[in-house]
Amino acid sequence: MILRKTLAAVMVGGLISSTVSAAEPREEILKVKKSTFTNLVDLLVQRGVLDKKDAQGLITEAEAEAKAAESAQSAPPQAQGVPAPVGKDGKKSKYVGYVPEFVKQEIRDQVRAELKDDVLKDVKQTAKKERWGIPDALPDWITRINPYFDMRLRVADDFYQSTNAPAYDWMAINQAGGISQAMAKNQAFLNTTVDRLRLRERFRIGFDAQINESLKAGFRFATSNQYNPVSNNQTLGNTGQSWQFAIDRAFLQYDFNDQGNDWVTVWGGRMPNPFVSTDVVFDPDLSFEGFAGTFRWNFAPRPVATAYTSNTQSGPFGINMGPQHPNTVYATAGVFPIQEVNFSSRDKWLFGYQMGADWLYNDEVRFKLAGAYYDYDNISAKRNIYDSLEYNYTAPQFMQKGNTLVAINDAKNQPDCNTGTLGSQNVCLVGLASGFQIVNATATVDYARFAPIHVMLTGDYAKNLGFNKQKIMNQFGENLAAHTNAYQVRMDVGRPVIRQLLDWNMYFAYRYIEADAVLDAFTDSVFHQGGTDAKGWVLGAQVGLFTNAWMNLRWFSTDAINGPPLSIDTLTADFNARF
């Protein structure tokens, strides 16, 4: 009602307030204005803006104030202390000004309210931007540190077929120094037949520090098994024993930006995965040690606002999107030491090269393409000559399962090795039969027509060119078949990142990894309980429970491809939290 009265009164005031020439008959003008005013009020009553009682009161008050204004205007301008203005015709003019008093008050109140809201909003934004309340005594470096934290509680239930074949745990055997030593510790065999329920936890805390405009440092602590580079999980149940807590990342990152173009990013130290890849080749928890650099060329203007607002490197679960720079072609190269060997010039290395394109077709479609070549140097086993330990270092420091193995030491070349078998030979130490030079192609299509809901399709293919059948035959006398292909197809639907209550996504993937397609040490640690020589599908869903807290459910169903029968189904339920 107040708004209606205010609107009506302002309109009335606009009709009554005007400049009247001294030569014009005031009475005629006032009659016209009074008639116009009365008609306008009647129209407002008919339209329902005013009721009759308010309309009559408004007319009565207007007539009274108009008479008062007329009396005031009848006095000469000089008597009021105000010079009489002069019109275009050179004649002096008189002003008849009228705004009802209650309208003036309502306008004042409304202006105060609007100013209060606007001023408070501006003050809050300025305070947040300029960080009011932080004492000037605090050093500047504190404002340039961004801490972060994430924690995951997992329930993992593994289901095994009763017809599964026994399988050696060759990693445990190598660490024990032979099968008999491993058997004495009850560590010689993998569990392949007994269902298992485990409670596990992962905890990580770190920070990113902006040293200057171009240089950043990253540092992260994590719960960690020091012998497992692809998992930060700690299994609950080791009562009385402390957890291992290790430095998971420590790196410097340099970014070269010229006129808005991010040309170069260089990392050094223990760093995140710099390559666009999936968990077929590299597990999501894997950190890289060494140096890497990405070089970009912008082939189109970088978008300012799109449906793709996330600038994080991690995409949906199991997919590493690499640095996010739409509308660029890029090349990434890295050199990473895997194992430093004393008294030898044949250290183990990984050399990685990748080229690709990140194309934002429009606000609804984005393509990311990548082709990579990963060359593992000095990774395959070498057989010791009689009574020698020279090539013991060629045994892998870590492996899961699946890659084809050969004997570095057995009873024929090591007299102390007299227990256990691999094929027809007694074995103490094993290594990788194949070399690994992996060609990898990855493609994603992200469709955001229904943003914030995305539909993303991912295809990944890998082939190992390093398997040399003749070389293996000559050195180890083993006639081995090549199983060197891997692929995965995957579809994700939902929000790429879960942040708020009831945010969700779901995904389906089918994966096929032959025994020597990729290095089993670095591939996914959950699918088929880690390693290669596995095929199967994954179904998962994530949903936000609170702000920055969500649940992730996944079901894995996997089988061995070429090795002994091994069928594993796994259900994982993860509760995740982060800030």
PDB file of N, CA, C and O in Angstrom, residues 185-235:
ATOM      1  N   LYS A 185      57.628 -66.808   6.651  1.00  0.00           N
ATOM      2  CA  LYS A 185      56.923 -65.631   7.154  1.00  0.00           C
ATOM      3  C   LYS A 185      55.451 -65.616   6.743  1.00  0.00           C
ATOM      4  O   LYS A 185      54.758 -64.628   6.976  1.00  0.00           O
ATOM      5  N   ASN A 186      55.013 -66.715   6.119  1.00  0.00           N
ATOM      6  CA  ASN A 186      53.626 -66.811   5.630  1.00  0.00           C
ATOM      7  C   ASN A 186      53.318 -65.702   4.626  1.00  0.00           C
ATOM      8  O   ASN A 186      52.246 -65.100   4.624  1.00  0.00           O
ATOM      9  N   GLN A 187      54.288 -65.410   3.755  1.00  0.00           N
ATOM     10  CA  GLN A 187      54.146 -64.319   2.786  1.00  0.00           C
ATOM     11  C   GLN A 187      54.375 -64.771   1.350  1.00  0.00           C
ATOM     12  O   GLN A 187      54.477 -63.937   0.451  1.00  0.00           O
ATOM     13  N   ALA A 188      54.449 -66.048   1.099  1.00  0.00           N
ATOM     14  CA  ALA A 188      54.814 -66.513  -0.232  1.00  0.00           C
ATOM     15  C   ALA A 188      53.656 -66.469  -1.224  1.00  0.00           C
ATOM     16  O   ALA A 188      53.884 -66.421  -2.439  1.00  0.00           O
ATOM     17  N   PHE A 189      52.407 -66.467  -0.748  1.00  0.00           N
ATOM     18  CA  PHE A 189      51.262 -66.563  -1.646  1.00  0.00           C
ATOM     19  C   PHE A 189      50.312 -65.370  -1.477  1.00  0.00           C
ATOM     20  O   PHE A 189      50.143 -64.847  -0.372  1.00  0.00           O
ATOM     21  N   LEU A 190      49.708 -65.008  -2.582  1.00  0.00           N
ATOM     22  CA  LEU A 190      48.622 -64.049  -2.554  1.00  0.00           C
ATOM     23  C   LEU A 190      47.334 -64.737  -2.125  1.00  0.00           C
ATOM     24  O   LEU A 190      47.140 -65.930  -2.380  1.00  0.00           O
ATOM     25  N   ASN A 191      46.451 -63.999  -1.498  1.00  0.00           N
ATOM     26  CA  ASN A 191      45.130 -64.527  -1.177  1.00  0.00           C
ATOM     27  C   ASN A 191      44.291 -64.536  -2.463  1.00  0.00           C
ATOM     28  O   ASN A 191      44.052 -63.485  -3.062  1.00  0.00           O
ATOM     29  N   THR A 192      43.855 -65.691  -2.882  1.00  0.00           N
ATOM     30  CA  THR A 192      43.047 -65.807  -4.096  1.00  0.00           C
ATOM     31  C   THR A 192      41.718 -66.527  -3.861  1.00  0.00           C
ATOM     32  O   THR A 192      40.936 -66.680  -4.803  1.00  0.00           O
ATOM     33  N   THR A 193      41.434 -66.975  -2.631  1.00  0.00           N
ATOM     34  CA  THR A 193      40.231 -67.786  -2.417  1.00  0.00           C
ATOM     35  C   THR A 193      39.385 -67.361  -1.222  1.00  0.00           C
ATOM     36  O   THR A 193      38.222 -67.748  -1.135  1.00  0.00           O
ATOM     37  N   VAL A 194      39.914 -66.589  -0.291  1.00  0.00           N
ATOM     38  CA  VAL A 194      39.189 -66.263   0.934  1.00  0.00           C
ATOM     39  C   VAL A 194      38.717 -64.812   0.880  1.00  0.00           C
ATOM     40  O   VAL A 194      39.523 -63.883   0.754  1.00  0.00           O
ATOM     41  N   ASP A 195      37.384 -64.625   0.974  1.00  0.00           N
ATOM     42  CA  ASP A 195      36.826 -63.268   0.973  1.00  0.00           C
ATOM     43  C   ASP A 195      37.416 -62.459   2.123  1.00  0.00           C
ATOM     44  O   ASP A 195      37.685 -62.982   3.211  1.00  0.00           O
ATOM     45  N   ARG A 196      37.566 -61.140   1.859  1.00  0.00           N
ATOM     46  CA  ARG A 196      38.276 -60.316   2.826  1.00  0.00           C
ATOM     47  C   ARG A 196      37.609 -58.951   2.962  1.00  0.00           C
ATOM     48  O   ARG A 196      37.333 -58.286   1.959  1.00  0.00           O
ATOM     49  N   LEU A 197      37.362 -58.530   4.198  1.00  0.00           N
ATOM     50  CA  LEU A 197      36.821 -57.204   4.496  1.00  0.00           C
ATOM     51  C   LEU A 197      37.888 -56.400   5.225  1.00  0.00           C
ATOM     52  O   LEU A 197      38.439 -56.848   6.231  1.00  0.00           O
ATOM     53  N   ARG A 198      38.175 -55.199   4.688  1.00  0.00           N
ATOM     54  CA  ARG A 198      39.199 -54.359   5.293  1.00  0.00           C
ATOM     55  C   ARG A 198      38.668 -52.943   5.501  1.00  0.00           C
ATOM     56  O   ARG A 198      37.907 -52.421   4.678  1.00  0.00           O
ATOM     57  N   LEU A 199      39.109 -52.320   6.594  1.00  0.00           N
ATOM     58  CA  LEU A 199      38.864 -50.901   6.842  1.00  0.00           C
ATOM     59  C   LEU A 199      40.180 -50.176   6.628  1.00  0.00           C
ATOM     60  O   LEU A 199      41.211 -50.543   7.201  1.00  0.00           O
ATOM     61  N   ARG A 200      40.134 -49.104   5.812  1.00  0.00           N
ATOM     62  CA  ARG A 200      41.378 -48.431   5.446  1.00  0.00           C
ATOM     63  C   ARG A 200      41.184 -46.916   5.545  1.00  0.00           C
ATOM     64  O   ARG A 200      40.052 -46.409   5.487  1.00  0.00           O
ATOM     65  N   GLU A 201      42.289 -46.229   5.659  1.00  0.00           N
ATOM     66  CA  GLU A 201      42.233 -44.767   5.776  1.00  0.00           C
ATOM     67  C   GLU A 201      43.394 -44.133   5.023  1.00  0.00           C
ATOM     68  O   GLU A 201      44.510 -44.665   4.996  1.00  0.00           O
ATOM     69  N   ARG A 202      43.094 -42.980   4.426  1.00  0.00           N
ATOM     70  CA  ARG A 202      44.131 -42.156   3.796  1.00  0.00           C
ATOM     71  C   ARG A 202      43.984 -40.730   4.317  1.00  0.00           C
ATOM     72  O   ARG A 202      42.889 -40.180   4.356  1.00  0.00           O
ATOM     73  N   PHE A 203      45.093 -40.143   4.708  1.00  0.00           N
ATOM     74  CA  PHE A 203      45.106 -38.777   5.243  1.00  0.00           C
ATOM     75  C   PHE A 203      46.227 -38.014   4.554  1.00  0.00           C
ATOM     76  O   PHE A 203      47.364 -38.483   4.487  1.00  0.00           O
ATOM     77  N   ARG A 204      45.892 -36.825   4.036  1.00  0.00           N
ATOM     78  CA  ARG A 204      46.905 -35.998   3.363  1.00  0.00           C
ATOM     79  C   ARG A 204      46.703 -34.540   3.756  1.00  0.00           C
ATOM     80  O   ARG A 204      45.575 -34.058   3.832  1.00  0.00           O
ATOM     81  N   ILE A 205      47.798 -33.851   3.986  1.00  0.00           N
ATOM     82  CA  ILE A 205      47.754 -32.428   4.295  1.00  0.00           C
ATOM     83  C   ILE A 205      48.960 -31.753   3.646  1.00  0.00           C
ATOM     84  O   ILE A 205      50.068 -32.288   3.658  1.00  0.00           O
ATOM     85  N   GLY A 206      48.722 -30.593   3.060  1.00  0.00           N
ATOM     86  CA  GLY A 206      49.817 -29.914   2.366  1.00  0.00           C
ATOM     87  C   GLY A 206      49.505 -28.456   2.159  1.00  0.00           C
ATOM     88  O   GLY A 206      48.528 -27.905   2.687  1.00  0.00           O
ATOM     89  N   PHE A 207      50.349 -27.795   1.390  1.00  0.00           N
ATOM     90  CA  PHE A 207      50.118 -26.390   1.067  1.00  0.00           C
ATOM     91  C   PHE A 207      50.798 -26.048  -0.252  1.00  0.00           C
ATOM     92  O   PHE A 207      51.753 -26.707  -0.685  1.00  0.00           O
ATOM     93  N   ASP A 208      50.274 -25.020  -0.889  1.00  0.00           N
ATOM     94  CA  ASP A 208      50.895 -24.401  -2.048  1.00  0.00           C
ATOM     95  C   ASP A 208      51.320 -22.998  -1.639  1.00  0.00           C
ATOM     96  O   ASP A 208      50.524 -22.240  -1.070  1.00  0.00           O
ATOM     97  N   ALA A 209      52.560 -22.647  -1.916  1.00  0.00           N
ATOM     98  CA  ALA A 209      53.096 -21.345  -1.529  1.00  0.00           C
ATOM     99  C   ALA A 209      53.494 -20.563  -2.772  1.00  0.00           C
ATOM    100  O   ALA A 209      54.302 -21.043  -3.579  1.00  0.00           O
ATOM    101  N   GLN A 210      52.909 -19.371  -2.933  1.00  0.00           N
ATOM    102  CA  GLN A 210      53.239 -18.506  -4.070  1.00  0.00           C
ATOM    103  C   GLN A 210      54.459 -17.691  -3.688  1.00  0.00           C
ATOM    104  O   GLN A 210      54.364 -16.673  -3.003  1.00  0.00           O
ATOM    105  N   ILE A 211      55.627 -18.123  -4.146  1.00  0.00           N
ATOM    106  CA  ILE A 211      56.876 -17.470  -3.770  1.00  0.00           C
ATOM    107  C   ILE A 211      56.975 -16.100  -4.409  1.00  0.00           C
ATOM    108  O   ILE A 211      57.337 -15.108  -3.783  1.00  0.00           O
ATOM    109  N   ASN A 212      56.661 -16.026  -5.696  1.00  0.00           N
ATOM    110  CA  ASN A 212      56.557 -14.754  -6.398  1.00  0.00           C
ATOM    111  C   ASN A 212      55.548 -14.922  -7.520  1.00  0.00           C
ATOM    112  O   ASN A 212      54.830 -15.925  -7.574  1.00  0.00           O
ATOM    113  N   GLU A 213      55.487 -13.986  -8.418  1.00  0.00           N
ATOM    114  CA  GLU A 213      54.462 -14.007  -9.454  1.00  0.00           C
ATOM    115  C   GLU A 213      54.542 -15.240 -10.337  1.00  0.00           C
ATOM    116  O   GLU A 213      53.530 -15.735 -10.834  1.00  0.00           O
ATOM    117  N   SER A 214      55.732 -15.793 -10.530  1.00  0.00           N
ATOM    118  CA  SER A 214      55.908 -16.919 -11.445  1.00  0.00           C
ATOM    119  C   SER A 214      56.265 -18.231 -10.768  1.00  0.00           C
ATOM    120  O   SER A 214      56.111 -19.286 -11.385  1.00  0.00           O
ATOM    121  N   LEU A 215      56.734 -18.193  -9.539  1.00  0.00           N
ATOM    122  CA  LEU A 215      57.275 -19.388  -8.892  1.00  0.00           C
ATOM    123  C   LEU A 215      56.380 -19.819  -7.730  1.00  0.00           C
ATOM    124  O   LEU A 215      56.009 -19.001  -6.880  1.00  0.00           O
ATOM    125  N   LYS A 216      56.059 -21.110  -7.706  1.00  0.00           N
ATOM    126  CA  LYS A 216      55.224 -21.681  -6.654  1.00  0.00           C
ATOM    127  C   LYS A 216      55.909 -22.920  -6.089  1.00  0.00           C
ATOM    128  O   LYS A 216      56.600 -23.635  -6.814  1.00  0.00           O
ATOM    129  N   ALA A 217      55.688 -23.184  -4.818  1.00  0.00           N
ATOM    130  CA  ALA A 217      56.188 -24.401  -4.176  1.00  0.00           C
ATOM    131  C   ALA A 217      55.011 -25.216  -3.685  1.00  0.00           C
ATOM    132  O   ALA A 217      54.014 -24.664  -3.196  1.00  0.00           O
ATOM    133  N   GLY A 218      55.112 -26.534  -3.810  1.00  0.00           N
ATOM    134  CA  GLY A 218      54.080 -27.433  -3.319  1.00  0.00           C
ATOM    135  C   GLY A 218      54.678 -28.450  -2.371  1.00  0.00           C
ATOM    136  O   GLY A 218      55.796 -28.945  -2.595  1.00  0.00           O
ATOM    137  N   PHE A 219      53.927 -28.749  -1.320  1.00  0.00           N
ATOM    138  CA  PHE A 219      54.442 -29.666  -0.292  1.00  0.00           C
ATOM    139  C   PHE A 219      53.252 -30.430   0.271  1.00  0.00           C
ATOM    140  O   PHE A 219      52.194 -29.849   0.532  1.00  0.00           O
ATOM    141  N   ARG A 220      53.402 -31.772   0.459  1.00  0.00           N
ATOM    142  CA  ARG A 220      52.305 -32.558   1.005  1.00  0.00           C
ATOM    143  C   ARG A 220      52.817 -33.722   1.831  1.00  0.00           C
ATOM    144  O   ARG A 220      53.711 -34.448   1.412  1.00  0.00           O
ATOM    145  N   PHE A 221      52.240 -33.890   3.023  1.00  0.00           N
ATOM    146  CA  PHE A 221      52.429 -35.077   3.839  1.00  0.00           C
ATOM    147  C   PHE A 221      51.274 -36.034   3.580  1.00  0.00           C
ATOM    148  O   PHE A 221      50.151 -35.612   3.297  1.00  0.00           O
ATOM    149  N   ALA A 222      51.531 -37.340   3.700  1.00  0.00           N
ATOM    150  CA  ALA A 222      50.465 -38.320   3.510  1.00  0.00           C
ATOM    151  C   ALA A 222      50.779 -39.580   4.292  1.00  0.00           C
ATOM    152  O   ALA A 222      51.947 -39.940   4.484  1.00  0.00           O
ATOM    153  N   THR A 223      49.724 -40.257   4.756  1.00  0.00           N
ATOM    154  CA  THR A 223      49.906 -41.613   5.241  1.00  0.00           C
ATOM    155  C   THR A 223      50.450 -42.425   4.083  1.00  0.00           C
ATOM    156  O   THR A 223      50.020 -42.266   2.946  1.00  0.00           O
ATOM    157  N   SER A 224      51.401 -43.292   4.345  1.00  0.00           N
ATOM    158  CA  SER A 224      52.074 -43.921   3.219  1.00  0.00           C
ATOM    159  C   SER A 224      52.717 -45.237   3.612  1.00  0.00           C
ATOM    160  O   SER A 224      53.293 -45.366   4.691  1.00  0.00           O
ATOM    161  N   ASN A 225      52.577 -46.207   2.710  1.00  0.00           N
ATOM    162  CA  ASN A 225      53.398 -47.399   2.756  1.00  0.00           C
ATOM    163  C   ASN A 225      54.613 -47.112   1.883  1.00  0.00           C
ATOM    164  O   ASN A 225      54.493 -46.926   0.677  1.00  0.00           O
ATOM    165  N   GLN A 226      55.782 -47.053   2.464  1.00  0.00           N
ATOM    166  CA  GLN A 226      56.961 -46.622   1.727  1.00  0.00           C
ATOM    167  C   GLN A 226      57.309 -47.546   0.560  1.00  0.00           C
ATOM    168  O   GLN A 226      58.039 -47.164  -0.341  1.00  0.00           O
ATOM    169  N   TYR A 227      56.796 -48.783   0.580  1.00  0.00           N
ATOM    170  CA  TYR A 227      57.093 -49.705  -0.510  1.00  0.00           C
ATOM    171  C   TYR A 227      55.989 -49.724  -1.569  1.00  0.00           C
ATOM    172  O   TYR A 227      56.013 -50.550  -2.469  1.00  0.00           O
ATOM    173  N   ASN A 228      55.006 -48.851  -1.441  1.00  0.00           N
ATOM    174  CA  ASN A 228      53.883 -48.848  -2.371  1.00  0.00           C
ATOM    175  C   ASN A 228      53.674 -47.448  -2.928  1.00  0.00           C
ATOM    176  O   ASN A 228      53.038 -46.600  -2.282  1.00  0.00           O
ATOM    177  N   PRO A 229      54.162 -47.156  -4.121  1.00  0.00           N
ATOM    178  CA  PRO A 229      54.039 -45.806  -4.672  1.00  0.00           C
ATOM    179  C   PRO A 229      52.644 -45.461  -5.161  1.00  0.00           C
ATOM    180  O   PRO A 229      52.373 -44.299  -5.474  1.00  0.00           O
ATOM    181  N   VAL A 230      51.733 -46.451  -5.255  1.00  0.00           N
ATOM    182  CA  VAL A 230      50.418 -46.191  -5.835  1.00  0.00           C
ATOM    183  C   VAL A 230      49.306 -46.243  -4.787  1.00  0.00           C
ATOM    184  O   VAL A 230      48.124 -46.279  -5.140  1.00  0.00           O
ATOM    185  N   SER A 231      49.634 -46.206  -3.524  1.00  0.00           N
ATOM    186  CA  SER A 231      48.603 -46.205  -2.494  1.00  0.00           C
ATOM    187  C   SER A 231      49.104 -45.500  -1.247  1.00  0.00           C
ATOM    188  O   SER A 231      50.199 -45.773  -0.766  1.00  0.00           O
ATOM    189  N   ASN A 232      48.267 -44.596  -0.719  1.00  0.00           N
ATOM    190  CA  ASN A 232      48.522 -43.954   0.565  1.00  0.00           C
ATOM    191  C   ASN A 232      47.657 -44.550   1.669  1.00  0.00           C
ATOM    192  O   ASN A 232      47.577 -43.996   2.761  1.00  0.00           O
ATOM    193  N   ASN A 233      47.014 -45.688   1.384  1.00  0.00           N
ATOM    194  CA  ASN A 233      46.106 -46.295   2.348  1.00  0.00           C
ATOM    195  C   ASN A 233      46.857 -46.913   3.524  1.00  0.00           C
ATOM    196  O   ASN A 233      47.926 -47.492   3.355  1.00  0.00           O
ATOM    197  N   GLN A 234      46.241 -46.797   4.694  1.00  0.00           N
ATOM    198  CA  GLN A 234      46.693 -47.519   5.871  1.00  0.00           C
ATOM    199  C   GLN A 234      45.558 -48.439   6.304  1.00  0.00           C
ATOM    200  O   GLN A 234      44.425 -47.990   6.511  1.00  0.00           O
ATOM    201  N   THR A 235      45.836 -49.732   6.416  1.00  0.00           N
ATOM    202  CA  THR A 235      44.824 -50.690   6.840  1.00  0.00           C
ATOM    203  C   THR A 235      44.675 -50.654   8.353  1.00  0.00           C
ATOM    204  O   THR A 235      45.658 -50.780   9.088  1.00  0.00           O
TER     205      THR A 235
END
